[in-house]
């Protein structure tokens, strides 16, 4: 019996400020698409349709930096949680 395993690529944006603006910015990107999943403290979790999660994180980071609020914002984009 072959079971198909679906891989879900996720990025995590850590930001103490402007979380609502970051969420709106990323979900409005057409390609790759980002789907907001949950918020825990300063962490925003997004699923993405791109296969390379490192590339998805780099695109999200660039979009945030280039936004009107991103240049003065301290944030980090990860592809996995660090304990």
GROMACS .gro file of C-alpha atoms in nm:
model
   83
    1UNK     CA    1   0.000   0.000   0.000
    2UNK     CA    2   0.154   0.329  -0.110
    3UNK     CA    3   0.067   0.628   0.099
    4UNK     CA    4   0.135   0.969  -0.041
    5UNK     CA    5   0.300   1.197   0.209
    6UNK     CA    6   0.224   1.562   0.156
    7UNK     CA    7   0.500   1.795   0.263
    8UNK     CA    8   0.384   2.128   0.396
    9UNK     CA    9   0.641   2.401   0.377
   10UNK     CA   10   0.619   2.653   0.655
   11UNK     CA   11   0.797   2.969   0.752
   12UNK     CA   12   0.790   3.142   1.088
   13UNK     CA   13   0.822   3.518   1.122
   14UNK     CA   14   0.938   3.636   1.465
   15UNK     CA   15   0.851   3.998   1.531
   16UNK     CA   16   0.752   4.176   1.850
   17UNK     CA   17   0.586   4.458   1.652
   18UNK     CA   18   0.376   4.508   1.338
   19UNK     CA   19   0.250   4.148   1.327
   20UNK     CA   20  -0.084   4.244   1.175
   21UNK     CA   21   0.091   4.439   0.897
   22UNK     CA   22   0.333   4.153   0.830
   23UNK     CA   23   0.043   3.907   0.809
   24UNK     CA   24  -0.144   4.128   0.562
   25UNK     CA   25   0.169   4.187   0.355
   26UNK     CA   26   0.257   3.820   0.316
   27UNK     CA   27  -0.091   3.685   0.245
   28UNK     CA   28  -0.125   3.941  -0.034
   29UNK     CA   29   0.185   3.817  -0.219
   30UNK     CA   30   0.074   3.631  -0.532
   31UNK     CA   31   0.371   3.405  -0.593
   32UNK     CA   32   0.472   3.225  -0.389
   33UNK     CA   33   0.156   3.226  -0.186
   34UNK     CA   34   0.164   3.247   0.192
   35UNK     CA   35  -0.128   3.127   0.403
   36UNK     CA   36  -0.145   3.248   0.762
   37UNK     CA   37  -0.193   2.955   1.000
   38UNK     CA   38  -0.150   3.079   1.355
   39UNK     CA   39   0.007   3.330   1.589
   40UNK     CA   40   0.184   3.232   1.911
   41UNK     CA   41   0.336   3.519   2.104
   42UNK     CA   42   0.571   3.697   1.865
   43UNK     CA   43   0.566   3.411   1.612
   44UNK     CA   44   0.357   3.416   1.295
   45UNK     CA   45   0.326   3.082   1.113
   46UNK     CA   46   0.267   3.071   0.738
   47UNK     CA   47   0.230   2.781   0.497
   48UNK     CA   48   0.367   2.837   0.150
   49UNK     CA   49   0.323   2.669  -0.186
   50UNK     CA   50   0.690   2.690  -0.281
   51UNK     CA   51   0.895   2.369  -0.253
   52UNK     CA   52   1.211   2.535  -0.121
   53UNK     CA   53   1.133   2.670   0.225
   54UNK     CA   54   1.466   2.856   0.240
   55UNK     CA   55   1.366   3.045  -0.075
   56UNK     CA   56   1.020   3.109   0.069
   57UNK     CA   57   1.181   3.257   0.382
   58UNK     CA   58   1.415   3.474   0.173
   59UNK     CA   59   1.125   3.609  -0.036
   60UNK     CA   60   0.921   3.687   0.276
   61UNK     CA   61   1.218   3.858   0.441
   62UNK     CA   62   1.283   4.071   0.133
   63UNK     CA   63   0.915   4.169   0.109
   64UNK     CA   64   0.908   4.276   0.474
   65UNK     CA   65   1.233   4.473   0.442
   66UNK     CA   66   1.106   4.654   0.131
   67UNK     CA   67   0.773   4.746   0.291
   68UNK     CA   68   0.704   5.092   0.430
   69UNK     CA   69   0.750   4.965   0.788
   70UNK     CA   70   1.016   4.699   0.738
   71UNK     CA   71   1.332   4.907   0.731
   72UNK     CA   72   1.298   5.003   1.100
   73UNK     CA   73   1.160   4.669   1.218
   74UNK     CA   74   1.356   4.402   1.403
   75UNK     CA   75   1.235   4.062   1.283
   76UNK     CA   76   1.358   3.718   1.186
   77UNK     CA   77   1.223   3.467   0.933
   78UNK     CA   78   1.290   3.097   1.003
   79UNK     CA   79   1.203   2.779   0.820
   80UNK     CA   80   1.169   2.581   1.141
   81UNK     CA   81   1.137   2.637   1.511
   82UNK     CA   82   1.450   2.656   1.717
   83UNK     CA   83   1.435   2.536   2.074
   0.00000   0.00000   0.00000
